[in-house]
Amino acid sequence: MPGLALPNHDAANNGFSYPRSTEQTCGQKSRAQLSPDDELSAKESLALYCKPLELYNIIRQRAIEKPPSLQRCLRYKIEAKRKKR
């Protein structure tokens, strides 16, 4: 908002330091802490999540490029009705 002073990030830190780079946040440290069973279940969960997401993206892209036939038929009927008037 105009007129409000922005806080100084160094002063607002209060002794806590947060990682700045993506290597520190998504690095090998977090992966090394997982047990093999946890890592396997994480991979399985990700695979279960990605399959429907990929299918959804394919269907969405196809619907954008080629509208369903029912939608085209209805649009044709509406336009034909307007032309009759």
PDB file of C-alpha atoms in Angstrom:
ATOM      1  CA  MET A   1       0.000   0.000   0.000  1.00  0.00           C
ATOM      2  CA  PRO A   2       1.275   3.476  -0.671  1.00  0.00           C
ATOM      3  CA  GLY A   3       2.636   5.254   2.346  1.00  0.00           C
ATOM      4  CA  LEU A   4       3.537   2.112   4.295  1.00  0.00           C
ATOM      5  CA  ALA A   5       7.173   1.333   4.937  1.00  0.00           C
ATOM      6  CA  LEU A   6       8.360  -2.055   3.768  1.00  0.00           C
ATOM      7  CA  PRO A   7      10.028  -4.191   6.445  1.00  0.00           C
ATOM      8  CA  ASN A   8      13.745  -4.723   6.282  1.00  0.00           C
ATOM      9  CA  HIS A   9      14.193  -8.417   5.521  1.00  0.00           C
ATOM     10  CA  ASP A  10      17.467  -8.640   7.451  1.00  0.00           C
ATOM     11  CA  ALA A  11      15.873  -7.180  10.571  1.00  0.00           C
ATOM     12  CA  ALA A  12      12.708  -9.260  10.165  1.00  0.00           C
ATOM     13  CA  ASN A  13      14.744 -12.452   9.896  1.00  0.00           C
ATOM     14  CA  ASN A  14      15.159 -12.629  13.706  1.00  0.00           C
ATOM     15  CA  GLY A  15      18.036 -15.085  13.565  1.00  0.00           C
ATOM     16  CA  PHE A  16      16.330 -17.606  11.296  1.00  0.00           C
ATOM     17  CA  SER A  17      17.934 -18.285   7.974  1.00  0.00           C
ATOM     18  CA  TYR A  18      16.065 -19.775   5.068  1.00  0.00           C
ATOM     19  CA  PRO A  19      17.706 -21.467   2.089  1.00  0.00           C
ATOM     20  CA  ARG A  20      17.853 -19.188  -0.926  1.00  0.00           C
ATOM     21  CA  SER A  21      18.683 -21.578  -3.761  1.00  0.00           C
ATOM     22  CA  THR A  22      16.609 -24.382  -5.239  1.00  0.00           C
ATOM     23  CA  GLU A  23      19.499 -26.781  -4.672  1.00  0.00           C
ATOM     24  CA  GLN A  24      19.163 -26.224  -0.957  1.00  0.00           C
ATOM     25  CA  THR A  25      15.381 -26.604  -0.906  1.00  0.00           C
ATOM     26  CA  CYS A  26      15.078 -29.522  -3.333  1.00  0.00           C
ATOM     27  CA  GLY A  27      18.525 -30.970  -2.937  1.00  0.00           C
ATOM     28  CA  GLN A  28      19.869 -34.340  -2.008  1.00  0.00           C
ATOM     29  CA  LYS A  29      19.553 -33.657   1.719  1.00  0.00           C
ATOM     30  CA  SER A  30      15.792 -34.165   1.728  1.00  0.00           C
ATOM     31  CA  ARG A  31      16.036 -37.278  -0.432  1.00  0.00           C
ATOM     32  CA  ALA A  32      18.744 -38.854   1.720  1.00  0.00           C
ATOM     33  CA  GLN A  33      16.488 -38.717   4.778  1.00  0.00           C
ATOM     34  CA  LEU A  34      13.812 -40.965   3.222  1.00  0.00           C
ATOM     35  CA  SER A  35      13.929 -44.664   3.859  1.00  0.00           C
ATOM     36  CA  PRO A  36      13.835 -46.947   0.802  1.00  0.00           C
ATOM     37  CA  ASP A  37      10.216 -47.883   1.571  1.00  0.00           C
ATOM     38  CA  ASP A  38       9.192 -44.232   1.839  1.00  0.00           C
ATOM     39  CA  GLU A  39      11.011 -43.379  -1.376  1.00  0.00           C
ATOM     40  CA  LEU A  40       9.257 -46.222  -3.206  1.00  0.00           C
ATOM     41  CA  SER A  41       5.844 -45.170  -1.913  1.00  0.00           C
ATOM     42  CA  ALA A  42       6.563 -41.562  -2.913  1.00  0.00           C
ATOM     43  CA  LYS A  43       7.417 -42.660  -6.457  1.00  0.00           C
ATOM     44  CA  GLU A  44       4.252 -44.781  -6.634  1.00  0.00           C
ATOM     45  CA  SER A  45       2.117 -41.892  -5.392  1.00  0.00           C
ATOM     46  CA  LEU A  46       3.645 -39.563  -7.957  1.00  0.00           C
ATOM     47  CA  ALA A  47       3.008 -42.104 -10.723  1.00  0.00           C
ATOM     48  CA  LEU A  48      -0.628 -42.459  -9.640  1.00  0.00           C
ATOM     49  CA  TYR A  49      -1.025 -38.684  -9.684  1.00  0.00           C
ATOM     50  CA  CYS A  50       0.694 -38.119 -13.038  1.00  0.00           C
ATOM     51  CA  LYS A  51      -1.297 -40.638 -15.100  1.00  0.00           C
ATOM     52  CA  PRO A  52      -4.719 -38.967 -14.674  1.00  0.00           C
ATOM     53  CA  LEU A  53      -3.121 -35.555 -15.026  1.00  0.00           C
ATOM     54  CA  GLU A  54      -1.538 -36.487 -18.361  1.00  0.00           C
ATOM     55  CA  LEU A  55      -4.861 -37.913 -19.564  1.00  0.00           C
ATOM     56  CA  TYR A  56      -6.672 -34.741 -18.505  1.00  0.00           C
ATOM     57  CA  ASN A  57      -4.149 -32.578 -20.380  1.00  0.00           C
ATOM     58  CA  ILE A  58      -4.542 -34.692 -23.536  1.00  0.00           C
ATOM     59  CA  ILE A  59      -8.344 -34.480 -23.386  1.00  0.00           C
ATOM     60  CA  ARG A  60      -8.263 -30.738 -22.700  1.00  0.00           C
ATOM     61  CA  GLN A  61      -5.901 -30.054 -25.608  1.00  0.00           C
ATOM     62  CA  ARG A  62      -8.004 -32.178 -27.953  1.00  0.00           C
ATOM     63  CA  ALA A  63     -11.196 -30.374 -26.882  1.00  0.00           C
ATOM     64  CA  ILE A  64      -9.548 -27.032 -27.633  1.00  0.00           C
ATOM     65  CA  GLU A  65      -8.350 -28.122 -31.078  1.00  0.00           C
ATOM     66  CA  LYS A  66     -11.412 -30.142 -32.104  1.00  0.00           C
ATOM     67  CA  PRO A  67     -14.697 -29.453 -30.297  1.00  0.00           C
ATOM     68  CA  PRO A  68     -16.852 -32.511 -29.633  1.00  0.00           C
ATOM     69  CA  SER A  69     -19.283 -33.435 -32.412  1.00  0.00           C
ATOM     70  CA  LEU A  70     -22.323 -32.801 -30.230  1.00  0.00           C
ATOM     71  CA  GLN A  71     -21.152 -29.268 -29.540  1.00  0.00           C
ATOM     72  CA  ARG A  72     -20.639 -28.684 -33.281  1.00  0.00           C
ATOM     73  CA  CYS A  73     -24.099 -30.072 -34.088  1.00  0.00           C
ATOM     74  CA  LEU A  74     -25.769 -27.864 -31.507  1.00  0.00           C
ATOM     75  CA  ARG A  75     -23.904 -24.812 -32.744  1.00  0.00           C
ATOM     76  CA  TYR A  76     -24.946 -25.634 -36.313  1.00  0.00           C
ATOM     77  CA  LYS A  77     -28.611 -25.942 -35.267  1.00  0.00           C
ATOM     78  CA  ILE A  78     -28.520 -22.634 -33.382  1.00  0.00           C
ATOM     79  CA  GLU A  79     -26.946 -20.829 -36.343  1.00  0.00           C
ATOM     80  CA  ALA A  80     -29.427 -22.415 -38.775  1.00  0.00           C
ATOM     81  CA  LYS A  81     -32.327 -21.304 -36.582  1.00  0.00           C
ATOM     82  CA  ARG A  82     -30.992 -17.731 -36.531  1.00  0.00           C
ATOM     83  CA  LYS A  83     -30.632 -17.700 -40.327  1.00  0.00           C
ATOM     84  CA  LYS A  84     -34.297 -18.676 -40.761  1.00  0.00           C
ATOM     85  CA  ARG A  85     -35.451 -15.551 -38.952  1.00  0.00           C
TER      86      ARG A  85
END
